[in-house]
């Protein structure tokens, strides 16, 4: 059937080209002798109308067939855009690249969605010398909307807004599919390979609050791509290469001769590293180069980098943080790309793209005033070189379709030059391969200054997480949860609240902006916080238990119970649940995860409205016994919890059954 749709579409496009050609010829000639063209033109238009009619019928059948067979959730907004896009092309075939704007209606009494294309189309046509009112355009669009399974009715309001009312049986069917099949991602094209570069600790330093945002944001992006069915490589740019790091090896060997069996303290490694960096900055160039070369060559002969330092830091100290935050990634540092750097420099040189500047070898990328330094004056490589080597490896060896760098916004300029250089040399086409820097602001203290300890030191990440555990337990005890939960349940709730709140406080803010870190705010169980959402989720999950309905009964009812959506709060909740794929699609495009947090908060508050107005379980006022269960409403509760759970999973938050 899809082939037939393609065939009819091709024929329509050919007919439309002929119609335009003949129309232009008629206007040009203005000669009675060309009347034969008029007859031909009318014939083409008639055939064109018939083809469009048959095409709409086929599209509708194909749409209905796909809906019946697919277990995936449907992106309603995307489906409406397809419908209105077809209607606009049918109404105005000569208007190329007509604007298409379909959004959820902000005023539900006027409809569920709204198409706002008519106003922009009127402006476009006006610029071409065609004066048509937006309302007239809206009327023509509406006339060309084919019958479909989604739209109950459309209404034109104001100057040309097209208000869309969804069919309740369609929404009910989608909710049933969600309950039967679970939260399945909307169909989103072919599977892609995605590399996410995030976290970026240094083997000689403890993870501190500066690593917090990159780690949390990067992990959530990975979870999103994974849920949508893509292959994801979680790649931290581990800082394990360079003079300062290389010089650690002989120092550790001298100070801790049994380093292979007894790992030295992390504090000592950090002190060594600072000392090395200070020494290198103070030495003259003539002293520095032989020192670095000697120590770097020694470091390559020792098993320390792979089996000592990296094991000590990445697998012990770093892993403590990653275990708390439930972060999975591969161990690959800058040293992995060291042997590739020579090839990268040679490739740029062979193409005549390298210039010599005061002994350095540099590369100027188009549109960038600052060059990349690919070889230093002492012959060593730089972060520019390693980043180019990493990008090349990801493009040609890992064959990535999407590469995302999650670092602070201060590095935006650096990556802009890296990407420009890679495009200049022909490594990738931005129209084909998505390479993007997802920058973020810094973490501030409550004084609105950079987050520091009272002594002015950078806050250790493990100290921050430990403080979160302490405060979450205090919060649970204040709510007397320790009196009703078992020790195991209390510990699970403590971790869920502590680590969930730290993650949510970060992700709920637009990543581009700085944000103020405050335990008091993130642990508040009112407002858009993880604490509120976790308690709301637990409350929703408890409804079935209080009604003595087990999971098996809910699953059985899901396939046989009609989802009644007559009450306005039922209808509002049902539509909110089904917007989940739209939210994920938006995040996929702009990588702004706070949109998901806002949606989960909206879903929780919409559920509260529903639960306060629609009885799910009716009990005897005197005995407290359950006298009636409105199963379709219980299923709405279940659908809400299912979507919330998946949203939590993408954010990296672990809810618990009891809190």
XYZ file of C-alpha atoms in Angstrom:
659
model
C 0.000 0.000 0.000
C 2.909 2.343 0.734
C 4.156 1.827 -2.850
C 0.773 2.863 -4.203
C 0.855 6.028 -2.080
C 4.313 6.851 -3.462
C 3.104 6.208 -7.015
C 0.092 8.509 -6.655
C 2.221 11.172 -4.973
C 4.679 11.089 -7.875
C 1.878 11.356 -10.413
C 0.335 14.300 -8.561
C 3.634 16.139 -8.491
C 4.090 15.575 -12.229
C 0.550 16.797 -12.930
C 1.101 19.891 -10.802
C 4.275 20.727 -12.719
C 2.352 20.459 -15.989
C -0.467 22.610 -14.602
C 1.998 25.353 -13.614
C 3.735 25.151 -16.966
C 0.519 25.377 -18.942
C -0.849 28.190 -16.788
C 2.290 30.221 -17.403
C 2.088 29.512 -21.121
C -1.522 30.694 -21.274
C -0.706 33.925 -19.435
C 2.219 34.510 -21.746
C 0.491 33.908 -25.061
C -2.962 35.421 -24.353
C -4.004 34.206 -27.776
C -7.366 32.682 -28.775
C -5.498 30.131 -30.833
C -4.210 28.582 -27.652
C -7.705 27.598 -26.482
C -6.738 23.980 -26.893
C -4.417 24.390 -23.930
C -7.362 25.449 -21.775
C -9.157 22.184 -22.470
C -5.979 20.253 -21.716
C -5.486 22.214 -18.499
C -8.999 21.491 -17.252
C -8.493 17.814 -17.975
C -5.284 17.757 -15.983
C -6.934 19.561 -13.070
C -9.802 17.091 -13.024
C -7.451 14.121 -13.071
C -5.348 15.806 -10.404
C -8.372 16.166 -8.110
C -9.251 12.490 -8.572
C -5.707 11.421 -7.764
C -5.661 13.572 -4.612
C -8.944 12.076 -3.486
C -7.664 8.531 -3.992
C -4.363 9.433 -2.336
C -6.158 10.724 0.773
C -8.183 7.513 0.957
C -5.012 5.432 0.717
C -3.240 7.544 3.347
C -6.147 7.175 5.720
C -6.198 3.400 5.229
C -2.448 3.190 5.697
C -2.661 5.311 8.845
C -5.423 3.147 10.328
C -3.584 -0.039 9.415
C -0.375 1.225 11.053
C -2.276 2.229 14.197
C -3.789 -1.250 14.521
C -0.526 -3.130 14.013
C 1.943 -0.923 15.872
C 2.647 -1.231 19.573
C 4.486 2.084 19.553
C 3.016 5.214 21.046
C 1.825 7.762 18.487
C 3.070 11.321 18.376
C -0.301 13.059 17.973
C 1.248 16.431 17.195
C 3.375 14.900 14.438
C 0.342 13.096 12.991
C -1.640 16.351 12.973
C 1.234 18.141 11.277
C 1.160 15.530 8.510
C -2.602 16.019 8.110
C -2.421 19.808 7.993
C 0.665 19.695 5.774
C -1.287 17.658 3.209
C -4.250 20.036 3.481
C -2.042 23.113 2.964
C -0.356 21.595 -0.084
C -3.739 20.651 -1.548
C -5.194 24.133 -0.936
C -2.122 26.065 -2.104
C -0.046 23.808 -4.373
C 1.950 26.740 -5.763
C 3.123 27.946 -2.331
C 6.490 26.320 -1.685
C 7.742 25.711 1.877
C 4.495 26.911 3.423
C 4.846 27.398 7.199
C 3.390 24.609 9.335
C 2.575 25.327 12.981
C 0.554 22.874 15.090
C 0.683 23.119 18.891
C -1.381 21.973 21.884
C -4.139 24.503 22.558
C -3.394 26.626 25.611
C -7.140 27.141 26.202
C -8.794 23.696 26.249
C -12.304 25.123 25.915
C -11.420 26.104 22.356
C -10.050 22.687 21.413
C -7.185 20.277 21.975
C -4.690 21.471 19.354
C -4.386 24.542 17.196
C -3.008 25.143 13.701
C -1.629 28.687 13.370
C -0.290 28.456 9.803
C -2.820 30.792 8.147
C -1.355 34.033 9.527
C 2.208 33.206 8.474
C 0.988 32.033 5.073
C -0.849 35.333 4.555
C 2.381 37.228 5.213
C 4.294 34.994 2.823
C 1.709 35.465 0.079
C 1.635 39.222 0.697
C 5.393 39.380 0.098
C 4.711 37.806 -3.297
C 2.054 40.358 -4.190
C -0.952 38.183 -3.296
C -3.294 39.748 -0.778
C -5.383 37.060 0.940
C -6.855 37.276 4.445
C -5.678 34.691 7.002
C -9.249 33.637 7.653
C -9.805 32.867 3.976
C -6.607 30.815 3.983
C -7.779 28.944 7.086
C -11.114 28.180 5.402
C -9.327 26.770 2.353
C -7.087 24.621 4.557
C -10.074 23.231 6.446
C -11.851 22.350 3.179
C -8.907 20.172 2.216
C -8.551 18.220 5.476
C -9.382 14.590 4.624
C -11.488 12.405 6.882
C -9.214 10.761 9.432
C -9.265 8.833 12.681
C -7.813 11.654 14.788
C -9.922 14.775 14.267
C -13.500 15.020 15.519
C -14.019 18.553 14.236
C -12.196 21.802 13.454
C -13.300 25.380 14.081
C -11.892 28.652 12.782
C -11.491 31.367 15.402
C -10.319 34.969 15.320
C -8.256 36.047 12.335
C -7.494 32.474 11.239
C -6.694 30.132 14.138
C -7.812 26.578 13.359
C -8.901 24.853 16.572
C -8.749 21.060 16.495
C -10.915 18.747 18.600
C -9.630 15.183 18.924
C -11.874 12.137 18.674
C -12.412 10.563 22.076
C -12.478 7.036 20.701
C -9.037 7.657 19.170
C -7.579 8.878 22.483
C -9.245 5.968 24.298
C -7.707 3.498 21.838
C -4.227 4.949 22.338
C -4.557 4.733 26.117
C -5.589 1.091 25.857
C -2.586 0.374 23.635
C -0.312 2.073 26.177
C -1.691 -0.069 28.999
C -1.431 -3.302 27.012
C 1.968 -2.713 25.381
C 3.682 -0.424 27.865
C 5.513 2.789 27.008
C 6.978 2.114 23.580
C 8.794 4.922 21.737
C 7.048 6.526 18.796
C 8.375 5.412 15.415
C 11.355 7.682 14.695
C 13.088 6.477 11.560
C 16.208 4.321 11.243
C 18.382 3.341 14.176
C 21.427 5.614 14.584
C 24.746 5.379 16.356
C 25.163 8.105 18.962
C 28.321 9.104 20.859
C 27.859 11.227 23.967
C 31.038 12.758 25.438
C 30.327 13.688 29.063
C 31.510 13.694 32.705
C 35.251 14.195 31.861
C 37.018 13.565 35.208
C 40.808 13.706 35.520
C 42.701 10.660 36.799
C 44.750 12.776 39.192
C 41.852 14.685 40.740
C 38.793 13.910 42.795
C 35.434 14.491 41.145
C 34.016 17.783 42.335
C 30.833 19.782 41.889
C 32.134 21.034 38.545
C 31.642 17.509 37.147
C 28.078 17.311 38.431
C 26.182 18.885 35.545
C 28.100 17.185 32.748
C 27.654 13.782 34.403
C 23.934 14.148 35.103
C 22.964 15.871 31.844
C 25.085 13.555 29.691
C 23.680 10.416 31.311
C 20.094 11.597 30.808
C 20.770 12.343 27.129
C 22.157 8.824 26.742
C 19.055 7.362 28.378
C 16.811 9.321 26.005
C 18.620 8.139 22.876
C 18.666 4.567 24.210
C 14.931 4.587 24.919
C 14.276 5.825 21.378
C 16.090 2.766 20.038
C 19.485 4.184 19.070
C 22.878 2.610 19.764
C 24.672 4.800 22.289
C 28.367 4.971 23.159
C 28.802 6.622 26.569
C 32.259 8.130 26.274
C 33.765 10.281 29.049
C 36.760 12.346 27.970
C 38.847 10.953 30.813
C 41.826 13.206 31.541
C 44.654 10.650 31.585
C 47.173 12.223 29.193
C 49.602 15.099 29.285
C 52.786 16.153 31.014
C 51.224 16.689 34.447
C 49.584 13.253 34.435
C 52.574 11.517 32.854
C 54.899 12.773 35.569
C 52.764 11.033 38.207
C 54.135 7.632 37.262
C 57.734 7.933 38.520
C 56.556 9.838 41.599
C 54.083 7.124 42.576
C 56.646 4.411 41.858
C 59.155 6.139 44.108
C 56.725 7.057 46.904
C 54.482 3.984 46.786
C 56.580 1.041 45.508
C 53.725 -1.394 46.273
C 51.197 0.677 44.253
C 49.991 -2.382 42.320
C 48.698 -4.089 45.479
C 47.955 -1.097 47.737
C 46.442 1.936 46.032
C 47.836 5.265 47.256
C 45.427 7.853 48.725
C 43.655 10.043 46.188
C 44.685 13.136 48.117
C 48.359 12.347 47.541
C 47.808 11.925 43.796
C 46.056 15.273 43.618
C 48.884 16.946 45.525
C 51.444 15.382 43.160
C 49.485 16.586 40.153
C 49.273 20.174 41.404
C 52.980 20.133 42.175
C 53.793 18.873 38.682
C 51.677 21.516 36.982
C 53.288 24.222 39.088
C 56.775 22.884 38.281
C 56.049 22.817 34.561
C 54.754 26.380 34.563
C 57.873 27.636 36.357
C 60.490 25.825 34.247
C 61.919 27.436 31.153
C 61.153 25.975 27.757
C 64.694 24.600 27.492
C 64.279 22.754 30.797
C 60.675 21.754 30.300
C 60.921 19.843 27.039
C 63.548 17.241 28.020
C 61.893 16.834 31.411
C 58.482 16.177 29.875
C 59.884 13.921 27.168
C 61.844 11.888 29.692
C 58.955 11.512 32.098
C 56.394 10.885 29.378
C 58.543 8.162 27.844
C 58.961 6.562 31.249
C 55.208 6.642 31.814
C 54.598 4.708 28.584
C 56.861 1.851 29.760
C 55.092 1.371 33.073
C 51.821 -0.532 33.624
C 50.808 2.214 36.023
C 48.590 4.242 33.671
C 46.390 1.306 32.758
C 46.616 -0.859 35.840
C 47.447 1.607 38.637
C 46.360 5.231 38.385
C 43.424 4.727 36.058
C 42.266 1.724 38.086
C 42.673 3.662 41.312
C 40.729 6.709 40.166
C 38.282 5.570 37.509
C 37.400 2.230 39.068
C 37.487 3.176 42.715
C 37.020 6.858 43.431
C 35.047 7.746 40.299
C 33.007 4.589 40.543
C 31.740 5.561 43.995
C 30.106 8.615 42.410
C 28.868 6.722 39.364
C 27.357 3.997 41.568
C 25.454 6.568 43.620
C 24.109 8.254 40.484
C 23.575 4.970 38.586
C 25.842 6.067 35.722
C 27.156 3.584 33.145
C 29.983 4.517 30.759
C 33.045 3.124 28.991
C 36.580 3.802 30.197
C 38.299 5.695 27.398
C 40.636 8.579 28.075
C 42.580 11.061 26.013
C 45.521 8.618 25.907
C 43.394 6.304 23.741
C 43.700 8.817 20.908
C 47.420 9.580 21.405
C 48.716 7.446 18.513
C 46.052 8.911 16.196
C 47.220 12.489 16.663
C 50.198 12.100 14.334
C 47.873 10.924 11.560
C 45.542 13.875 12.133
C 48.370 16.415 11.883
C 49.718 14.707 8.752
C 46.279 14.774 7.109
C 45.932 18.516 7.691
C 49.490 19.091 6.450
C 48.973 16.986 3.322
C 46.001 19.155 2.404
C 47.954 22.351 2.936
C 45.879 23.473 5.915
C 48.701 23.880 8.455
C 50.577 27.139 8.993
C 53.640 27.817 11.132
C 53.235 30.569 13.735
C 56.154 31.305 16.111
C 57.228 27.687 16.032
C 53.715 26.329 16.491
C 51.784 24.527 13.787
C 48.281 25.927 13.623
C 45.082 25.454 11.626
C 42.728 28.326 10.787
C 39.138 27.181 10.278
C 36.633 29.175 8.172
C 34.894 31.953 10.086
C 37.129 31.530 13.147
C 39.593 34.247 14.158
C 41.452 32.006 16.624
C 43.422 29.059 15.207
C 43.772 25.533 16.521
C 47.246 24.659 17.746
C 47.858 21.115 16.527
C 51.584 20.979 17.401
C 53.249 23.132 20.083
C 56.599 24.801 19.582
C 58.231 22.062 21.704
C 56.812 19.382 19.394
C 54.071 18.242 21.759
C 50.401 17.856 20.992
C 47.548 19.812 22.580
C 43.927 19.379 23.584
C 43.075 20.719 20.127
C 44.936 17.793 18.581
C 43.389 15.194 20.875
C 39.870 16.562 20.314
C 40.382 16.428 16.533
C 41.685 12.875 16.822
C 38.717 11.846 18.970
C 36.245 13.398 16.543
C 37.907 11.706 13.574
C 37.813 8.321 15.338
C 34.147 8.724 16.195
C 33.267 9.633 12.628
C 35.354 7.090 10.711
C 35.951 4.194 13.112
C 32.814 4.242 15.257
C 30.774 5.601 12.319
C 28.654 7.817 14.537
C 25.581 9.542 13.101
C 25.222 11.846 16.105
C 28.003 13.162 18.365
C 27.122 15.248 21.426
C 29.695 17.014 23.636
C 28.340 17.851 27.098
C 30.619 20.446 28.695
C 30.284 23.876 30.284
C 29.333 26.739 27.984
C 32.798 28.252 28.362
C 34.088 25.651 25.898
C 31.574 26.575 23.181
C 34.131 28.598 21.229
C 36.661 25.773 21.313
C 34.200 23.234 19.913
C 32.978 25.678 17.304
C 36.523 25.819 15.900
C 36.976 22.019 16.159
C 33.739 21.415 14.233
C 34.596 24.053 11.622
C 38.028 22.498 11.044
C 36.520 19.009 10.718
C 34.036 20.270 8.122
C 36.759 22.191 6.282
C 38.861 19.061 5.835
C 35.791 17.110 4.722
C 35.320 14.747 7.653
C 31.569 15.262 7.836
C 28.633 17.138 6.346
C 26.493 18.828 9.040
C 23.403 18.154 6.905
C 24.077 14.422 7.235
C 25.892 13.993 10.559
C 24.829 15.822 13.698
C 27.817 17.064 15.706
C 26.814 19.375 18.532
C 28.082 21.015 21.694
C 25.462 20.904 24.466
C 26.766 23.596 26.793
C 25.579 24.325 30.316
C 25.916 26.997 32.981
C 27.759 26.662 36.282
C 26.512 25.548 39.695
C 26.121 28.456 42.113
C 25.824 28.561 45.863
C 22.884 30.226 47.567
C 24.927 33.434 47.631
C 24.728 33.355 43.780
C 28.501 32.881 43.589
C 30.404 29.853 42.311
C 29.646 26.908 44.597
C 32.502 26.539 47.122
C 33.058 25.196 50.629
C 33.291 27.643 53.527
C 37.078 27.496 53.256
C 36.845 28.424 49.584
C 37.726 24.970 48.194
C 35.826 23.264 45.398
C 33.078 21.005 46.779
C 33.906 17.289 46.481
C 31.122 15.464 44.704
C 31.073 12.579 47.186
C 30.752 15.060 50.075
C 27.785 16.642 48.341
C 26.101 13.262 47.750
C 26.739 12.175 51.349
C 25.148 15.404 52.573
C 22.169 14.649 50.347
C 21.770 11.230 51.981
C 21.860 12.765 55.453
C 19.296 15.443 54.635
C 16.931 13.063 52.864
C 16.909 10.764 55.898
C 16.146 13.761 58.140
C 13.278 14.642 55.799
C 11.858 11.109 55.899
C 12.063 11.001 59.672
C 10.347 14.391 59.931
C 7.476 12.826 57.978
C 7.668 9.793 60.340
C 8.288 7.427 57.442
C 10.755 5.526 59.645
C 7.778 4.355 61.718
C 5.917 2.731 58.797
C 8.708 1.563 56.492
C 10.999 -1.412 57.010
C 14.726 -0.629 57.317
C 15.249 -1.780 53.713
C 12.341 0.344 52.456
C 13.599 3.352 54.417
C 17.086 3.038 52.920
C 15.639 2.694 49.405
C 13.501 5.793 49.970
C 16.512 7.687 51.352
C 18.599 6.989 48.235
C 15.704 7.666 45.859
C 15.043 11.065 47.431
C 18.697 12.084 47.887
C 20.066 11.186 44.482
C 16.801 11.845 42.662
C 16.614 15.353 44.097
C 20.212 16.171 43.157
C 19.601 15.012 39.577
C 16.183 16.628 39.214
C 17.349 19.972 40.623
C 19.943 20.068 37.856
C 17.804 18.732 34.999
C 14.726 20.826 35.833
C 16.663 24.013 35.064
C 17.405 25.064 31.509
C 20.925 23.666 31.104
C 22.081 26.814 29.304
C 21.626 28.893 32.474
C 23.508 28.834 35.777
C 21.531 27.364 38.650
C 21.585 27.761 42.418
C 22.236 24.583 44.396
C 20.016 24.380 47.471
C 19.218 21.230 49.430
C 16.287 22.970 51.114
C 14.613 23.729 47.785
C 15.296 20.382 46.151
C 13.969 18.434 49.156
C 10.790 20.519 49.370
C 7.807 18.269 48.698
C 5.862 21.174 47.204
C 6.290 22.519 43.716
C 8.298 21.208 40.797
C 10.805 19.084 42.721
C 11.821 15.438 42.679
C 10.554 15.061 46.247
C 7.039 16.139 45.199
C 7.032 13.920 42.113
C 8.369 10.871 43.959
C 5.709 11.202 46.636
C 3.039 11.715 43.951
C 4.202 8.624 42.077
C 4.172 6.523 45.237
C 0.663 7.776 46.054
C -0.608 6.865 42.556
C 0.906 3.389 42.818
C -0.735 2.875 46.219
C -4.278 3.464 44.906
C -4.589 -0.013 43.378
C -3.096 -1.596 46.503
C -5.600 0.192 48.753
C -8.412 -1.012 46.467
C -7.091 -4.599 46.736
C -6.442 -4.778 42.990
C -3.316 -6.681 42.049
C -1.136 -6.196 38.973
C -2.595 -9.227 37.184
C -6.131 -7.834 37.511
C -5.048 -4.477 36.101
C -3.344 -6.141 33.126
C -6.434 -8.235 32.406
C -8.729 -5.213 32.660
C -6.477 -3.148 30.359
C -7.418 -5.163 27.289
C -11.131 -5.430 27.978
C -12.194 -2.196 29.694
C -13.434 0.738 27.648
C -11.611 3.920 28.581
C -14.454 6.328 29.334
C -13.339 9.946 29.073
C -16.618 11.791 29.609
C -15.542 13.866 32.611
C -13.438 16.913 31.670
C -10.716 15.877 34.139
C -10.570 12.379 32.651
C -10.238 13.907 29.186
C -7.550 16.346 30.323
C -5.503 13.599 31.983
C -5.842 11.227 29.030
C -4.534 13.856 26.593
C -1.698 14.822 28.946
C -0.538 11.199 29.203
C -0.427 10.861 25.410
C 1.724 13.977 24.931
C 4.744 12.028 26.181
C 6.106 11.225 22.665
C 5.776 14.902 21.657
C 7.867 15.937 24.663
C 10.613 13.434 23.860
C 10.702 14.517 20.217
C 11.215 18.143 21.255
C 14.070 17.189 23.579
C 15.635 15.117 20.821
C 15.772 18.275 18.719
C 17.033 20.824 21.268
C 18.571 18.592 24.015
C 16.857 20.658 26.741
C 15.862 18.132 29.380
C 14.006 20.574 31.621
C 11.100 20.129 29.174
C 10.652 16.575 30.449
C 10.734 17.764 34.072
C 8.083 20.392 33.325
C 5.950 17.739 31.634
C 6.194 15.310 34.566
C 5.180 18.078 36.952
C 2.235 18.967 34.705
C 1.255 15.291 34.543
C 1.376 14.976 38.344
C -0.716 18.104 38.940
C -3.195 17.088 36.210
C -3.542 13.712 37.912
C -4.262 15.429 41.228
C -7.067 17.414 39.586
C -8.473 14.183 38.156
C -8.231 12.271 41.427
C -9.867 15.072 43.423
C -12.836 15.203 41.039
C -13.290 11.628 39.838
C -13.802 8.764 42.260
C -11.640 5.791 41.387
C -12.601 3.752 44.417
C -15.815 4.246 46.410
C -15.847 3.077 50.016
C -18.496 2.671 52.675
C -18.280 5.750 54.919
C -18.851 3.728 58.066
C -16.873 0.546 57.506
C -14.278 1.746 55.017
C -14.961 -1.298 52.858
C -14.614 -0.932 49.090
C -18.093 -0.931 47.570
C -17.277 0.067 43.978
C -14.236 0.290 41.723
C -14.405 2.409 38.588
C -11.961 0.318 36.600
C -11.415 2.735 33.691
C -10.329 5.348 36.215
C -8.027 2.868 37.907
C -6.505 2.263 34.492
C -6.003 6.008 34.031
C -4.091 5.953 37.330
C -2.013 3.064 36.028
C -1.311 4.799 32.696
C -0.155 7.914 34.562
C 2.227 5.879 36.714
C 3.606 3.970 33.702
C 4.498 7.183 31.867
C 5.896 8.827 35.007
C 8.102 5.782 35.618
C 9.506 5.967 32.101
C 10.099 9.705 32.498
C 11.967 9.040 35.750
C 14.047 6.386 34.006
C 15.127 8.837 31.289
C 16.094 11.350 33.990
C 18.001 8.632 35.834
C 15.717 8.743 38.886
C 14.736 5.554 40.713
C 11.277 5.699 42.338
C 10.275 3.256 45.054
C 6.962 1.579 45.759
C 6.677 2.937 49.298
C 7.868 6.231 50.762
